[in-house]
Amino acid sequence: MRNFANFSTTVGGNGGGLVGGNGAGKTTLSKKIQQSDSSFEISVSHTTRTPRSNEVDGKDYHFIGNEKFKKMINNKEFLEFAKVFKNFYGTTKSNIFEELNKGNNVI
């Protein structure tokens, strides 16, 4: 179950999300959009799962521990978050609004 924050703001860019199951092609589609239009930035989510060997912290995900993630939930730092199996995944408000305020579009 996803949890979404309520917010309103005036920003320069547009935000949008891609929804799909594991392996549906969200990352591939995001990268294709960014390659065709440089005004799009790809949001980097936070997760509590262990990084895979080819993943880079801060590029693929922000890898953090469970306690820090739960603290961020309590501090209402996430625009959305979900627990998938044993791990949390979430998008921070600051990550999105930083890019929108620069006038970038965010996926």
PDB file of N, CA and C in Angstrom:
ATOM      1  N   MET A   1       0.836  -1.175   0.000  1.00  0.00           N
ATOM      2  CA  MET A   1       0.000   0.000   0.000  1.00  0.00           C
ATOM      3  C   MET A   1       0.885   1.244   0.000  1.00  0.00           C
ATOM      4  N   ARG A   2       0.618   2.160  -0.911  1.00  0.00           N
ATOM      5  CA  ARG A   2       1.376   3.399  -0.995  1.00  0.00           C
ATOM      6  C   ARG A   2       0.767   4.443  -0.084  1.00  0.00           C
ATOM      7  N   ASN A   3       1.604   5.282   0.465  1.00  0.00           N
ATOM      8  CA  ASN A   3       1.185   6.387   1.301  1.00  0.00           C
ATOM      9  C   ASN A   3       1.603   7.678   0.613  1.00  0.00           C
ATOM     10  N   PHE A   4       0.663   8.584   0.390  1.00  0.00           N
ATOM     11  CA  PHE A   4       0.937   9.832  -0.312  1.00  0.00           C
ATOM     12  C   PHE A   4       0.725  11.010   0.620  1.00  0.00           C
ATOM     13  N   ALA A   5       1.590  12.022   0.500  1.00  0.00           N
ATOM     14  CA  ALA A   5       1.472  13.239   1.299  1.00  0.00           C
ATOM     15  C   ALA A   5       0.533  14.208   0.606  1.00  0.00           C
ATOM     16  N   ASN A   6      -0.137  15.033   1.389  1.00  0.00           N
ATOM     17  CA  ASN A   6      -0.931  16.127   0.848  1.00  0.00           C
ATOM     18  C   ASN A   6      -0.057  17.367   0.828  1.00  0.00           C
ATOM     19  N   PHE A   7      -0.092  18.109  -0.273  1.00  0.00           N
ATOM     20  CA  PHE A   7       0.712  19.321  -0.354  1.00  0.00           C
ATOM     21  C   PHE A   7       0.166  20.223  -1.444  1.00  0.00           C
ATOM     22  N   SER A   8       0.529  21.486  -1.387  1.00  0.00           N
ATOM     23  CA  SER A   8       0.277  22.411  -2.480  1.00  0.00           C
ATOM     24  C   SER A   8       1.463  23.351  -2.537  1.00  0.00           C
ATOM     25  N   THR A   9       1.842  23.734  -3.738  1.00  0.00           N
ATOM     26  CA  THR A   9       3.005  24.599  -3.903  1.00  0.00           C
ATOM     27  C   THR A   9       2.962  25.235  -5.286  1.00  0.00           C
ATOM     28  N   THR A  10       3.681  26.304  -5.462  1.00  0.00           N
ATOM     29  CA  THR A  10       3.842  26.916  -6.771  1.00  0.00           C
ATOM     30  C   THR A  10       5.284  26.683  -7.190  1.00  0.00           C
ATOM     31  N   VAL A  11       5.457  26.009  -8.294  1.00  0.00           N
ATOM     32  CA  VAL A  11       6.796  25.654  -8.753  1.00  0.00           C
ATOM     33  C   VAL A  11       6.928  25.931 -10.239  1.00  0.00           C
ATOM     34  N   GLY A  12       8.153  25.856 -10.738  1.00  0.00           N
ATOM     35  CA  GLY A  12       8.406  26.156 -12.132  1.00  0.00           C
ATOM     36  C   GLY A  12       8.266  24.993 -13.080  1.00  0.00           C
ATOM     37  N   GLY A  13       8.464  23.771 -12.609  1.00  0.00           N
ATOM     38  CA  GLY A  13       8.411  22.607 -13.484  1.00  0.00           C
ATOM     39  C   GLY A  13       7.159  21.801 -13.246  1.00  0.00           C
ATOM     40  N   ASN A  14       7.098  20.653 -13.902  1.00  0.00           N
ATOM     41  CA  ASN A  14       5.983  19.735 -13.761  1.00  0.00           C
ATOM     42  C   ASN A  14       6.487  18.408 -13.218  1.00  0.00           C
ATOM     43  N   GLY A  15       5.671  17.769 -12.427  1.00  0.00           N
ATOM     44  CA  GLY A  15       6.029  16.469 -11.884  1.00  0.00           C
ATOM     45  C   GLY A  15       5.093  15.403 -12.414  1.00  0.00           C
ATOM     46  N   GLY A  16       5.602  14.194 -12.533  1.00  0.00           N
ATOM     47  CA  GLY A  16       4.790  13.067 -12.965  1.00  0.00           C
ATOM     48  C   GLY A  16       5.412  11.787 -12.478  1.00  0.00           C
ATOM     49  N   GLY A  17       4.626  10.763 -12.428  1.00  0.00           N
ATOM     50  CA  GLY A  17       5.138   9.493 -11.947  1.00  0.00           C
ATOM     51  C   GLY A  17       4.808   8.362 -12.898  1.00  0.00           C
ATOM     52  N   LEU A  18       5.600   7.337 -12.848  1.00  0.00           N
ATOM     53  CA  LEU A  18       5.359   6.119 -13.610  1.00  0.00           C
ATOM     54  C   LEU A  18       5.037   5.024 -12.610  1.00  0.00           C
ATOM     55  N   VAL A  19       3.979   4.298 -12.848  1.00  0.00           N
ATOM     56  CA  VAL A  19       3.548   3.260 -11.938  1.00  0.00           C
ATOM     57  C   VAL A  19       3.570   1.923 -12.664  1.00  0.00           C
ATOM     58  N   GLY A  20       4.161   0.928 -12.036  1.00  0.00           N
ATOM     59  CA  GLY A  20       4.198  -0.409 -12.615  1.00  0.00           C
ATOM     60  C   GLY A  20       4.920  -1.351 -11.688  1.00  0.00           C
ATOM     61  N   GLY A  21       4.709  -2.606 -11.882  1.00  0.00           N
ATOM     62  CA  GLY A  21       5.349  -3.619 -11.064  1.00  0.00           C
ATOM     63  C   GLY A  21       6.837  -3.734 -11.362  1.00  0.00           C
ATOM     64  N   ASN A  22       7.499  -4.556 -10.564  1.00  0.00           N
ATOM     65  CA  ASN A  22       8.923  -4.819 -10.778  1.00  0.00           C
ATOM     66  C   ASN A  22       9.135  -5.341 -12.194  1.00  0.00           C
ATOM     67  N   GLY A  23      10.129  -4.775 -12.878  1.00  0.00           N
ATOM     68  CA  GLY A  23      10.458  -5.243 -14.220  1.00  0.00           C
ATOM     69  C   GLY A  23       9.534  -4.734 -15.309  1.00  0.00           C
ATOM     70  N   ALA A  24       8.658  -3.785 -14.986  1.00  0.00           N
ATOM     71  CA  ALA A  24       7.702  -3.274 -15.981  1.00  0.00           C
ATOM     72  C   ALA A  24       8.342  -2.308 -16.972  1.00  0.00           C
ATOM     73  N   GLY A  25       9.515  -1.771 -16.639  1.00  0.00           N
ATOM     74  CA  GLY A  25      10.203  -0.866 -17.555  1.00  0.00           C
ATOM     75  C   GLY A  25      10.158   0.592 -17.162  1.00  0.00           C
ATOM     76  N   LYS A  26       9.841   0.886 -15.907  1.00  0.00           N
ATOM     77  CA  LYS A  26       9.759   2.280 -15.451  1.00  0.00           C
ATOM     78  C   LYS A  26      11.094   3.007 -15.611  1.00  0.00           C
ATOM     79  N   THR A  27      12.174   2.377 -15.206  1.00  0.00           N
ATOM     80  CA  THR A  27      13.499   3.013 -15.297  1.00  0.00           C
ATOM     81  C   THR A  27      13.897   3.203 -16.752  1.00  0.00           C
ATOM     82  N   THR A  28      13.665   2.202 -17.571  1.00  0.00           N
ATOM     83  CA  THR A  28      13.986   2.302 -19.000  1.00  0.00           C
ATOM     84  C   THR A  28      13.220   3.444 -19.649  1.00  0.00           C
ATOM     85  N   LEU A  29      11.921   3.535 -19.376  1.00  0.00           N
ATOM     86  CA  LEU A  29      11.104   4.601 -19.947  1.00  0.00           C
ATOM     87  C   LEU A  29      11.555   5.969 -19.441  1.00  0.00           C
ATOM     88  N   SER A  30      11.857   6.072 -18.150  1.00  0.00           N
ATOM     89  CA  SER A  30      12.334   7.340 -17.583  1.00  0.00           C
ATOM     90  C   SER A  30      13.610   7.810 -18.278  1.00  0.00           C
ATOM     91  N   LYS A  31      14.540   6.889 -18.480  1.00  0.00           N
ATOM     92  CA  LYS A  31      15.805   7.236 -19.137  1.00  0.00           C
ATOM     93  C   LYS A  31      15.587   7.649 -20.584  1.00  0.00           C
ATOM     94  N   LYS A  32      14.672   6.994 -21.281  1.00  0.00           N
ATOM     95  CA  LYS A  32      14.369   7.361 -22.683  1.00  0.00           C
ATOM     96  C   LYS A  32      13.773   8.763 -22.734  1.00  0.00           C
ATOM     97  N   ILE A  33      12.867   9.075 -21.805  1.00  0.00           N
ATOM     98  CA  ILE A  33      12.273  10.415 -21.765  1.00  0.00           C
ATOM     99  C   ILE A  33      13.353  11.450 -21.513  1.00  0.00           C
ATOM    100  N   GLN A  34      14.225  11.194 -20.540  1.00  0.00           N
ATOM    101  CA  GLN A  34      15.286  12.147 -20.209  1.00  0.00           C
ATOM    102  C   GLN A  34      16.247  12.330 -21.387  1.00  0.00           C
ATOM    103  N   GLN A  35      16.543  11.263 -22.105  1.00  0.00           N
ATOM    104  CA  GLN A  35      17.438  11.355 -23.264  1.00  0.00           C
ATOM    105  C   GLN A  35      16.825  12.207 -24.372  1.00  0.00           C
ATOM    106  N   SER A  36      15.503  12.173 -24.497  1.00  0.00           N
ATOM    107  CA  SER A  36      14.858  12.922 -25.576  1.00  0.00           C
ATOM    108  C   SER A  36      14.503  14.350 -25.174  1.00  0.00           C
ATOM    109  N   ASP A  37      14.514  14.652 -23.881  1.00  0.00           N
ATOM    110  CA  ASP A  37      14.172  15.992 -23.411  1.00  0.00           C
ATOM    111  C   ASP A  37      14.975  16.287 -22.145  1.00  0.00           C
ATOM    112  N   SER A  38      15.982  17.140 -22.265  1.00  0.00           N
ATOM    113  CA  SER A  38      16.896  17.403 -21.151  1.00  0.00           C
ATOM    114  C   SER A  38      16.260  18.201 -20.012  1.00  0.00           C
ATOM    115  N   SER A  39      15.016  18.672 -20.187  1.00  0.00           N
ATOM    116  CA  SER A  39      14.362  19.389 -19.088  1.00  0.00           C
ATOM    117  C   SER A  39      13.801  18.425 -18.041  1.00  0.00           C
ATOM    118  N   PHE A  40      13.885  17.117 -18.298  1.00  0.00           N
ATOM    119  CA  PHE A  40      13.400  16.123 -17.346  1.00  0.00           C
ATOM    120  C   PHE A  40      14.534  15.616 -16.470  1.00  0.00           C
ATOM    121  N   GLU A  41      14.274  15.550 -15.180  1.00  0.00           N
ATOM    122  CA  GLU A  41      15.190  14.957 -14.213  1.00  0.00           C
ATOM    123  C   GLU A  41      14.517  13.723 -13.645  1.00  0.00           C
ATOM    124  N   ILE A  42      15.294  12.693 -13.390  1.00  0.00           N
ATOM    125  CA  ILE A  42      14.761  11.469 -12.810  1.00  0.00           C
ATOM    126  C   ILE A  42      14.937  11.536 -11.299  1.00  0.00           C
ATOM    127  N   SER A  43      13.836  11.405 -10.586  1.00  0.00           N
ATOM    128  CA  SER A  43      13.879  11.410  -9.125  1.00  0.00           C
ATOM    129  C   SER A  43      14.572  10.156  -8.622  1.00  0.00           C
ATOM    130  N   VAL A  44      15.447  10.316  -7.646  1.00  0.00           N
ATOM    131  CA  VAL A  44      16.139   9.181  -7.040  1.00  0.00           C
ATOM    132  C   VAL A  44      15.447   8.872  -5.713  1.00  0.00           C
ATOM    133  N   SER A  45      14.853   7.692  -5.619  1.00  0.00           N
ATOM    134  CA  SER A  45      14.111   7.271  -4.436  1.00  0.00           C
ATOM    135  C   SER A  45      15.039   6.795  -3.327  1.00  0.00           C
ATOM    136  N   HIS A  46      14.495   6.750  -2.129  1.00  0.00           N
ATOM    137  CA  HIS A  46      15.175   6.161  -0.976  1.00  0.00           C
ATOM    138  C   HIS A  46      14.680   4.733  -0.803  1.00  0.00           C
ATOM    139  N   THR A  47      15.550   3.851  -0.341  1.00  0.00           N
ATOM    140  CA  THR A  47      15.159   2.479  -0.050  1.00  0.00           C
ATOM    141  C   THR A  47      15.974   1.925   1.101  1.00  0.00           C
ATOM    142  N   THR A  48      15.383   0.936   1.760  1.00  0.00           N
ATOM    143  CA  THR A  48      16.088   0.251   2.847  1.00  0.00           C
ATOM    144  C   THR A  48      16.693  -1.068   2.379  1.00  0.00           C
ATOM    145  N   ARG A  49      16.503  -1.414   1.120  1.00  0.00           N
ATOM    146  CA  ARG A  49      17.063  -2.685   0.654  1.00  0.00           C
ATOM    147  C   ARG A  49      18.555  -2.569   0.413  1.00  0.00           C
ATOM    148  N   THR A  50      19.205  -3.702   0.355  1.00  0.00           N
ATOM    149  CA  THR A  50      20.643  -3.766   0.112  1.00  0.00           C
ATOM    150  C   THR A  50      20.924  -3.430  -1.357  1.00  0.00           C
ATOM    151  N   PRO A  51      21.944  -2.621  -1.625  1.00  0.00           N
ATOM    152  CA  PRO A  51      22.278  -2.309  -3.027  1.00  0.00           C
ATOM    153  C   PRO A  51      22.741  -3.552  -3.780  1.00  0.00           C
ATOM    154  N   ARG A  52      22.378  -3.599  -5.054  1.00  0.00           N
ATOM    155  CA  ARG A  52      22.904  -4.642  -5.935  1.00  0.00           C
ATOM    156  C   ARG A  52      24.321  -4.239  -6.339  1.00  0.00           C
ATOM    157  N   SER A  53      25.085  -5.169  -6.852  1.00  0.00           N
ATOM    158  CA  SER A  53      26.499  -4.930  -7.143  1.00  0.00           C
ATOM    159  C   SER A  53      26.721  -3.803  -8.158  1.00  0.00           C
ATOM    160  N   ASN A  54      25.771  -3.580  -9.060  1.00  0.00           N
ATOM    161  CA  ASN A  54      25.947  -2.562 -10.099  1.00  0.00           C
ATOM    162  C   ASN A  54      25.296  -1.224  -9.747  1.00  0.00           C
ATOM    163  N   GLU A  55      24.705  -1.106  -8.559  1.00  0.00           N
ATOM    164  CA  GLU A  55      23.998   0.110  -8.188  1.00  0.00           C
ATOM    165  C   GLU A  55      24.898   1.082  -7.427  1.00  0.00           C
ATOM    166  N   VAL A  56      24.648   2.366  -7.662  1.00  0.00           N
ATOM    167  CA  VAL A  56      25.435   3.436  -7.048  1.00  0.00           C
ATOM    168  C   VAL A  56      24.527   4.238  -6.124  1.00  0.00           C
ATOM    169  N   ASP A  57      24.953   4.387  -4.867  1.00  0.00           N
ATOM    170  CA  ASP A  57      24.193   5.186  -3.906  1.00  0.00           C
ATOM    171  C   ASP A  57      24.108   6.622  -4.391  1.00  0.00           C
ATOM    172  N   GLY A  58      22.891   7.172  -4.394  1.00  0.00           N
ATOM    173  CA  GLY A  58      22.682   8.541  -4.843  1.00  0.00           C
ATOM    174  C   GLY A  58      22.360   8.652  -6.319  1.00  0.00           C
ATOM    175  N   LYS A  59      22.612   7.595  -7.069  1.00  0.00           N
ATOM    176  CA  LYS A  59      22.288   7.595  -8.496  1.00  0.00           C
ATOM    177  C   LYS A  59      21.109   6.673  -8.771  1.00  0.00           C
ATOM    178  N   ASP A  60      21.218   5.440  -8.302  1.00  0.00           N
ATOM    179  CA  ASP A  60      20.136   4.476  -8.506  1.00  0.00           C
ATOM    180  C   ASP A  60      19.086   4.601  -7.404  1.00  0.00           C
ATOM    181  N   TYR A  61      19.526   4.696  -6.193  1.00  0.00           N
ATOM    182  CA  TYR A  61      18.704   4.899  -5.003  1.00  0.00           C
ATOM    183  C   TYR A  61      19.556   5.593  -3.959  1.00  0.00           C
ATOM    184  N   HIS A  62      18.895   6.137  -2.944  1.00  0.00           N
ATOM    185  CA  HIS A  62      19.564   6.548  -1.722  1.00  0.00           C
ATOM    186  C   HIS A  62      19.349   5.384  -0.757  1.00  0.00           C
ATOM    187  N   PHE A  63      20.396   4.647  -0.460  1.00  0.00           N
ATOM    188  CA  PHE A  63      20.295   3.457   0.387  1.00  0.00           C
ATOM    189  C   PHE A  63      20.461   3.867   1.845  1.00  0.00           C
ATOM    190  N   ILE A  64      19.412   3.610   2.643  1.00  0.00           N
ATOM    191  CA  ILE A  64      19.430   3.989   4.055  1.00  0.00           C
ATOM    192  C   ILE A  64      18.885   2.835   4.895  1.00  0.00           C
ATOM    193  N   GLY A  65      19.087   2.918   6.206  1.00  0.00           N
ATOM    194  CA  GLY A  65      18.604   1.888   7.114  1.00  0.00           C
ATOM    195  C   GLY A  65      17.137   2.076   7.487  1.00  0.00           C
ATOM    196  N   ASN A  66      16.566   1.032   8.069  1.00  0.00           N
ATOM    197  CA  ASN A  66      15.161   1.064   8.485  1.00  0.00           C
ATOM    198  C   ASN A  66      14.861   2.176   9.482  1.00  0.00           C
ATOM    199  N   GLU A  67      15.728   2.345  10.465  1.00  0.00           N
ATOM    200  CA  GLU A  67      15.472   3.360  11.487  1.00  0.00           C
ATOM    201  C   GLU A  67      15.446   4.766  10.884  1.00  0.00           C
ATOM    202  N   LYS A  68      16.392   5.045  10.003  1.00  0.00           N
ATOM    203  CA  LYS A  68      16.413   6.363   9.359  1.00  0.00           C
ATOM    204  C   LYS A  68      15.168   6.552   8.497  1.00  0.00           C
ATOM    205  N   PHE A  69      14.763   5.515   7.779  1.00  0.00           N
ATOM    206  CA  PHE A  69      13.572   5.616   6.933  1.00  0.00           C
ATOM    207  C   PHE A  69      12.347   5.914   7.801  1.00  0.00           C
ATOM    208  N   LYS A  70      12.204   5.184   8.899  1.00  0.00           N
ATOM    209  CA  LYS A  70      11.056   5.394   9.791  1.00  0.00           C
ATOM    210  C   LYS A  70      11.068   6.796  10.398  1.00  0.00           C
ATOM    211  N   LYS A  71      12.252   7.302  10.705  1.00  0.00           N
ATOM    212  CA  LYS A  71      12.368   8.672  11.217  1.00  0.00           C
ATOM    213  C   LYS A  71      11.911   9.672  10.154  1.00  0.00           C
ATOM    214  N   MET A  72      12.295   9.420   8.904  1.00  0.00           N
ATOM    215  CA  MET A  72      11.883  10.298   7.805  1.00  0.00           C
ATOM    216  C   MET A  72      10.364  10.244   7.604  1.00  0.00           C
ATOM    217  N   ILE A  73       9.765   9.067   7.799  1.00  0.00           N
ATOM    218  CA  ILE A  73       8.301   8.957   7.736  1.00  0.00           C
ATOM    219  C   ILE A  73       7.681   9.824   8.828  1.00  0.00           C
ATOM    220  N   ASN A  74       8.172   9.671  10.049  1.00  0.00           N
ATOM    221  CA  ASN A  74       7.635  10.443  11.182  1.00  0.00           C
ATOM    222  C   ASN A  74       7.807  11.939  10.990  1.00  0.00           C
ATOM    223  N   ASN A  75       8.880  12.344  10.309  1.00  0.00           N
ATOM    224  CA  ASN A  75       9.132  13.763  10.026  1.00  0.00           C
ATOM    225  C   ASN A  75       8.397  14.256   8.788  1.00  0.00           C
ATOM    226  N   LYS A  76       7.588  13.372   8.179  1.00  0.00           N
ATOM    227  CA  LYS A  76       6.787  13.711   6.989  1.00  0.00           C
ATOM    228  C   LYS A  76       7.655  14.215   5.833  1.00  0.00           C
ATOM    229  N   GLU A  77       8.805  13.564   5.634  1.00  0.00           N
ATOM    230  CA  GLU A  77       9.729  13.960   4.579  1.00  0.00           C
ATOM    231  C   GLU A  77       9.384  13.349   3.222  1.00  0.00           C
ATOM    232  N   PHE A  78       8.504  12.354   3.206  1.00  0.00           N
ATOM    233  CA  PHE A  78       8.207  11.662   1.955  1.00  0.00           C
ATOM    234  C   PHE A  78       6.963  12.205   1.275  1.00  0.00           C
ATOM    235  N   LEU A  79       7.057  12.333  -0.033  1.00  0.00           N
ATOM    236  CA  LEU A  79       5.898  12.644  -0.865  1.00  0.00           C
ATOM    237  C   LEU A  79       5.040  11.384  -0.983  1.00  0.00           C
ATOM    238  N   GLU A  80       5.713  10.259  -1.102  1.00  0.00           N
ATOM    239  CA  GLU A  80       5.054   8.955  -1.122  1.00  0.00           C
ATOM    240  C   GLU A  80       6.045   7.917  -0.629  1.00  0.00           C
ATOM    241  N   PHE A  81       5.505   6.841  -0.036  1.00  0.00           N
ATOM    242  CA  PHE A  81       6.361   5.729   0.368  1.00  0.00           C
ATOM    243  C   PHE A  81       5.524   4.471   0.453  1.00  0.00           C
ATOM    244  N   ALA A  82       6.201   3.335   0.386  1.00  0.00           N
ATOM    245  CA  ALA A  82       5.525   2.045   0.486  1.00  0.00           C
ATOM    246  C   ALA A  82       6.490   1.021   1.060  1.00  0.00           C
ATOM    247  N   LYS A  83       5.926   0.010   1.688  1.00  0.00           N
ATOM    248  CA  LYS A  83       6.713  -1.136   2.112  1.00  0.00           C
ATOM    249  C   LYS A  83       6.424  -2.250   1.115  1.00  0.00           C
ATOM    250  N   VAL A  84       7.482  -2.746   0.478  1.00  0.00           N
ATOM    251  CA  VAL A  84       7.369  -3.814  -0.508  1.00  0.00           C
ATOM    252  C   VAL A  84       8.160  -4.993   0.026  1.00  0.00           C
ATOM    253  N   PHE A  85       7.455  -6.063   0.330  1.00  0.00           N
ATOM    254  CA  PHE A  85       8.041  -7.217   1.012  1.00  0.00           C
ATOM    255  C   PHE A  85       8.653  -6.736   2.325  1.00  0.00           C
ATOM    256  N   LYS A  86       9.949  -6.817   2.509  1.00  0.00           N
ATOM    257  CA  LYS A  86      10.560  -6.410   3.780  1.00  0.00           C
ATOM    258  C   LYS A  86      11.216  -5.033   3.715  1.00  0.00           C
ATOM    259  N   ASN A  87      11.144  -4.364   2.565  1.00  0.00           N
ATOM    260  CA  ASN A  87      11.877  -3.116   2.379  1.00  0.00           C
ATOM    261  C   ASN A  87      10.958  -1.936   2.127  1.00  0.00           C
ATOM    262  N   PHE A  88      11.416  -0.765   2.552  1.00  0.00           N
ATOM    263  CA  PHE A  88      10.708   0.478   2.279  1.00  0.00           C
ATOM    264  C   PHE A  88      11.294   1.142   1.035  1.00  0.00           C
ATOM    265  N   TYR A  89      10.423   1.825   0.302  1.00  0.00           N
ATOM    266  CA  TYR A  89      10.805   2.647  -0.844  1.00  0.00           C
ATOM    267  C   TYR A  89      10.038   3.952  -0.722  1.00  0.00           C
ATOM    268  N   GLY A  90      10.675   5.082  -1.051  1.00  0.00           N
ATOM    269  CA  GLY A  90       9.962   6.348  -0.964  1.00  0.00           C
ATOM    270  C   GLY A  90      10.649   7.470  -1.709  1.00  0.00           C
ATOM    271  N   THR A  91       9.852   8.487  -2.033  1.00  0.00           N
ATOM    272  CA  THR A  91      10.320   9.679  -2.727  1.00  0.00           C
ATOM    273  C   THR A  91      10.196  10.860  -1.782  1.00  0.00           C
ATOM    274  N   THR A  92      11.300  11.549  -1.538  1.00  0.00           N
ATOM    275  CA  THR A  92      11.254  12.685  -0.619  1.00  0.00           C
ATOM    276  C   THR A  92      10.705  13.932  -1.309  1.00  0.00           C
ATOM    277  N   LYS A  93      10.016  14.735  -0.510  1.00  0.00           N
ATOM    278  CA  LYS A  93       9.494  16.005  -1.010  1.00  0.00           C
ATOM    279  C   LYS A  93      10.634  16.908  -1.465  1.00  0.00           C
ATOM    280  N   SER A  94      11.709  16.952  -0.662  1.00  0.00           N
ATOM    281  CA  SER A  94      12.815  17.862  -0.971  1.00  0.00           C
ATOM    282  C   SER A  94      13.446  17.529  -2.318  1.00  0.00           C
ATOM    283  N   ASN A  95      13.564  16.246  -2.621  1.00  0.00           N
ATOM    284  CA  ASN A  95      14.142  15.805  -3.893  1.00  0.00           C
ATOM    285  C   ASN A  95      13.325  16.341  -5.061  1.00  0.00           C
ATOM    286  N   ILE A  96      12.012  16.212  -4.980  1.00  0.00           N
ATOM    287  CA  ILE A  96      11.123  16.642  -6.063  1.00  0.00           C
ATOM    288  C   ILE A  96      11.087  18.161  -6.174  1.00  0.00           C
ATOM    289  N   PHE A  97      10.842  18.842  -5.051  1.00  0.00           N
ATOM    290  CA  PHE A  97      10.662  20.286  -5.102  1.00  0.00           C
ATOM    291  C   PHE A  97      11.937  21.030  -5.459  1.00  0.00           C
ATOM    292  N   GLU A  98      13.084  20.474  -5.114  1.00  0.00           N
ATOM    293  CA  GLU A  98      14.351  21.103  -5.505  1.00  0.00           C
ATOM    294  C   GLU A  98      14.442  21.211  -7.027  1.00  0.00           C
ATOM    295  N   GLU A  99      14.109  20.132  -7.715  1.00  0.00           N
ATOM    296  CA  GLU A  99      14.167  20.144  -9.183  1.00  0.00           C
ATOM    297  C   GLU A  99      13.044  20.988  -9.792  1.00  0.00           C
ATOM    298  N   LEU A 100      11.837  20.889  -9.244  1.00  0.00           N
ATOM    299  CA  LEU A 100      10.720  21.680  -9.766  1.00  0.00           C
ATOM    300  C   LEU A 100      10.998  23.167  -9.621  1.00  0.00           C
ATOM    301  N   ASN A 101      11.582  23.550  -8.494  1.00  0.00           N
ATOM    302  CA  ASN A 101      11.883  24.970  -8.275  1.00  0.00           C
ATOM    303  C   ASN A 101      12.966  25.491  -9.214  1.00  0.00           C
ATOM    304  N   LYS A 102      13.769  24.589  -9.763  1.00  0.00           N
ATOM    305  CA  LYS A 102      14.762  24.981 -10.772  1.00  0.00           C
ATOM    306  C   LYS A 102      14.113  25.108 -12.154  1.00  0.00           C
ATOM    307  N   GLY A 103      12.834  24.740 -12.245  1.00  0.00           N
ATOM    308  CA  GLY A 103      12.139  24.784 -13.531  1.00  0.00           C
ATOM    309  C   GLY A 103      12.211  23.490 -14.299  1.00  0.00           C
ATOM    310  N   ASN A 104      12.802  22.462 -13.679  1.00  0.00           N
ATOM    311  CA  ASN A 104      12.907  21.154 -14.344  1.00  0.00           C
ATOM    312  C   ASN A 104      11.616  20.378 -14.194  1.00  0.00           C
ATOM    313  N   ASN A 105      11.369  19.493 -15.132  1.00  0.00           N
ATOM    314  CA  ASN A 105      10.294  18.524 -15.036  1.00  0.00           C
ATOM    315  C   ASN A 105      10.863  17.285 -14.356  1.00  0.00           C
ATOM    316  N   VAL A 106      10.060  16.636 -13.518  1.00  0.00           N
ATOM    317  CA  VAL A 106      10.562  15.521 -12.725  1.00  0.00           C
ATOM    318  C   VAL A 106       9.709  14.283 -12.972  1.00  0.00           C
ATOM    319  N   ILE A 107      10.423  13.171 -13.214  1.00  0.00           N
ATOM    320  CA  ILE A 107       9.763  11.864 -13.343  1.00  0.00           C
ATOM    321  C   ILE A 107      10.088  11.099 -12.094  1.00  0.00           C
TER     322      ILE A 107
END
